[in-house]
Amino acid sequence: MAFQHIDDRQKGVFFQLNDQGQRIAEISYIWRDEKTIDANHTWVDDSLRGQGTARQLLDVLVNFAREQDLKIIPTCSYVDVMFRREESFVDVAA
C-alpha cells in the first residue's frame, strides 16, 4: 500500500487516496521543534477497518522519524496505545 506525504514544516500528513481521489486513511503530525513531531491524529475509513491500515500508517510515520532523526510525541490515542504496547518504538518516543 503506497501512502502520499505532505509536510510544510509546521504540520504534515501521510495519507492514502481511493480511486476517486478521496482520502481514505491518514496519520497527521505537528512540528513542535526541529527534532520533535506530535502525532496528533489517525483516521481510517470504515471500508479499511480491520485490515491493518492504521498500523501501516504508524509504521510509515515511525520510519520517517527514524530517517529524519526525530522524536514523536504520541498525543493521538491510537499512537499512544501503540507506543506503550510496542517496545520497537522506544527509539522514536519523545
PDB file of C-alpha atoms in Angstrom:
ATOM      1  CA  MET A   1       0.000   0.000   0.000  1.00  0.00           C
ATOM      2  CA  ALA A   2       1.512   3.321  -1.078  1.00  0.00           C
ATOM      3  CA  PHE A   3       0.976   6.406   1.046  1.00  0.00           C
ATOM      4  CA  GLN A   4       1.405  10.002  -0.004  1.00  0.00           C
ATOM      5  CA  HIS A   5       3.089  12.605   2.198  1.00  0.00           C
ATOM      6  CA  ILE A   6       2.649  16.349   2.610  1.00  0.00           C
ATOM      7  CA  ASP A   7       4.828  18.365   5.015  1.00  0.00           C
ATOM      8  CA  ASP A   8       5.186  22.146   5.239  1.00  0.00           C
ATOM      9  CA  ARG A   9       7.473  22.053   8.354  1.00  0.00           C
ATOM     10  CA  GLN A  10       4.576  23.221  10.530  1.00  0.00           C
ATOM     11  CA  LYS A  11       2.410  20.164  10.053  1.00  0.00           C
ATOM     12  CA  GLY A  12       2.390  17.028   7.978  1.00  0.00           C
ATOM     13  CA  VAL A  13       0.299  14.049   6.985  1.00  0.00           C
ATOM     14  CA  PHE A  14       0.737  10.627   5.448  1.00  0.00           C
ATOM     15  CA  PHE A  15      -2.399   9.525   3.629  1.00  0.00           C
ATOM     16  CA  GLN A  16      -3.973   7.136   1.153  1.00  0.00           C
ATOM     17  CA  LEU A  17      -6.446   8.026  -1.601  1.00  0.00           C
ATOM     18  CA  ASN A  18      -9.080   5.828  -3.189  1.00  0.00           C
ATOM     19  CA  ASP A  19      -9.611   5.556  -6.954  1.00  0.00           C
ATOM     20  CA  GLN A  20     -11.816   8.680  -6.876  1.00  0.00           C
ATOM     21  CA  GLY A  21      -9.068  10.747  -5.223  1.00  0.00           C
ATOM     22  CA  GLN A  22     -10.714  10.858  -1.803  1.00  0.00           C
ATOM     23  CA  ARG A  23      -8.716  10.344   1.378  1.00  0.00           C
ATOM     24  CA  ILE A  24      -9.499   7.034   2.986  1.00  0.00           C
ATOM     25  CA  ALA A  25      -6.768   6.931   5.642  1.00  0.00           C
ATOM     26  CA  GLU A  26      -4.361   9.365   7.279  1.00  0.00           C
ATOM     27  CA  ILE A  27      -1.976   9.971  10.142  1.00  0.00           C
ATOM     28  CA  SER A  28      -1.094  13.584  10.854  1.00  0.00           C
ATOM     29  CA  TYR A  29       1.504  15.378  12.939  1.00  0.00           C
ATOM     30  CA  ILE A  30       2.523  18.834  14.070  1.00  0.00           C
ATOM     31  CA  TRP A  31       6.122  20.030  14.260  1.00  0.00           C
ATOM     32  CA  ARG A  32       6.961  21.007  17.864  1.00  0.00           C
ATOM     33  CA  ASP A  33      10.591  21.892  17.128  1.00  0.00           C
ATOM     34  CA  GLU A  34      13.239  20.876  14.603  1.00  0.00           C
ATOM     35  CA  LYS A  35      13.645  17.410  16.163  1.00  0.00           C
ATOM     36  CA  THR A  36      10.171  16.655  17.554  1.00  0.00           C
ATOM     37  CA  ILE A  37       6.806  15.947  15.959  1.00  0.00           C
ATOM     38  CA  ASP A  38       3.457  15.446  17.682  1.00  0.00           C
ATOM     39  CA  ALA A  39       1.450  12.545  16.176  1.00  0.00           C
ATOM     40  CA  ASN A  40      -1.964  14.047  16.814  1.00  0.00           C
ATOM     41  CA  HIS A  41      -4.484  12.186  14.645  1.00  0.00           C
ATOM     42  CA  THR A  42      -5.054   8.835  12.945  1.00  0.00           C
ATOM     43  CA  TRP A  43      -8.123   8.091  10.847  1.00  0.00           C
ATOM     44  CA  VAL A  44      -9.090   5.117   8.684  1.00  0.00           C
ATOM     45  CA  ASP A  45     -12.270   4.892   6.626  1.00  0.00           C
ATOM     46  CA  ASP A  46     -14.715   2.170   7.676  1.00  0.00           C
ATOM     47  CA  SER A  47     -14.065   0.355   4.385  1.00  0.00           C
ATOM     48  CA  LEU A  48     -10.466  -0.314   5.520  1.00  0.00           C
ATOM     49  CA  ARG A  49     -11.086  -1.144   9.176  1.00  0.00           C
ATOM     50  CA  GLY A  50      -9.543  -4.379  10.380  1.00  0.00           C
ATOM     51  CA  GLN A  51      -7.008  -4.516   7.536  1.00  0.00           C
ATOM     52  CA  GLY A  52      -4.032  -3.117   9.448  1.00  0.00           C
ATOM     53  CA  THR A  53      -4.083   0.253   7.696  1.00  0.00           C
ATOM     54  CA  ALA A  54      -3.647   2.296  10.878  1.00  0.00           C
ATOM     55  CA  ARG A  55      -0.597   0.227  11.806  1.00  0.00           C
ATOM     56  CA  GLN A  56       0.844   0.671   8.309  1.00  0.00           C
ATOM     57  CA  LEU A  57       0.397   4.427   8.628  1.00  0.00           C
ATOM     58  CA  LEU A  58       2.090   4.385  12.024  1.00  0.00           C
ATOM     59  CA  ASP A  59       4.985   2.344  10.643  1.00  0.00           C
ATOM     60  CA  VAL A  60       5.436   4.887   7.825  1.00  0.00           C
ATOM     61  CA  LEU A  61       5.454   7.741  10.342  1.00  0.00           C
ATOM     62  CA  VAL A  62       7.949   5.932  12.586  1.00  0.00           C
ATOM     63  CA  ASN A  63      10.222   5.201   9.617  1.00  0.00           C
ATOM     64  CA  PHE A  64      10.047   8.876   8.639  1.00  0.00           C
ATOM     65  CA  ALA A  65      11.021   9.855  12.195  1.00  0.00           C
ATOM     66  CA  ARG A  66      13.952   7.432  12.164  1.00  0.00           C
ATOM     67  CA  GLU A  67      15.183   8.663   8.779  1.00  0.00           C
ATOM     68  CA  GLN A  68      14.948  12.290   9.914  1.00  0.00           C
ATOM     69  CA  ASP A  69      16.324  11.581  13.432  1.00  0.00           C
ATOM     70  CA  LEU A  70      13.091  12.823  15.037  1.00  0.00           C
ATOM     71  CA  LYS A  71      11.233  12.047  18.240  1.00  0.00           C
ATOM     72  CA  ILE A  72       7.456  11.564  18.315  1.00  0.00           C
ATOM     73  CA  ILE A  73       5.064  12.821  20.971  1.00  0.00           C
ATOM     74  CA  PRO A  74       2.085  10.439  20.824  1.00  0.00           C
ATOM     75  CA  THR A  75      -0.982  12.616  21.550  1.00  0.00           C
ATOM     76  CA  CYS A  76      -3.241  10.625  19.212  1.00  0.00           C
ATOM     77  CA  SER A  77      -4.911   7.922  21.329  1.00  0.00           C
ATOM     78  CA  TYR A  78      -4.076   5.179  18.812  1.00  0.00           C
ATOM     79  CA  VAL A  79      -0.406   6.194  18.608  1.00  0.00           C
ATOM     80  CA  ASP A  80      -0.209   6.491  22.387  1.00  0.00           C
ATOM     81  CA  VAL A  81      -1.566   2.962  22.888  1.00  0.00           C
ATOM     82  CA  MET A  82       0.770   1.526  20.257  1.00  0.00           C
ATOM     83  CA  PHE A  83       3.815   3.304  21.736  1.00  0.00           C
ATOM     84  CA  ARG A  84       3.023   1.804  25.150  1.00  0.00           C
ATOM     85  CA  ARG A  85       2.395  -1.645  23.641  1.00  0.00           C
ATOM     86  CA  GLU A  86       5.343  -1.880  21.202  1.00  0.00           C
ATOM     87  CA  GLU A  87       8.882  -1.814  22.541  1.00  0.00           C
ATOM     88  CA  SER A  88      10.157  -1.390  18.972  1.00  0.00           C
ATOM     89  CA  PHE A  89       9.042   2.259  19.024  1.00  0.00           C
ATOM     90  CA  VAL A  90      11.095   3.246  22.090  1.00  0.00           C
ATOM     91  CA  ASP A  91      13.828   4.833  19.944  1.00  0.00           C
ATOM     92  CA  VAL A  92      11.452   7.431  18.489  1.00  0.00           C
ATOM     93  CA  ALA A  93       9.314   8.127  21.573  1.00  0.00           C
ATOM     94  CA  ALA A  94       9.746  11.631  22.988  1.00  0.00           C
TER      95      ALA A  94
END
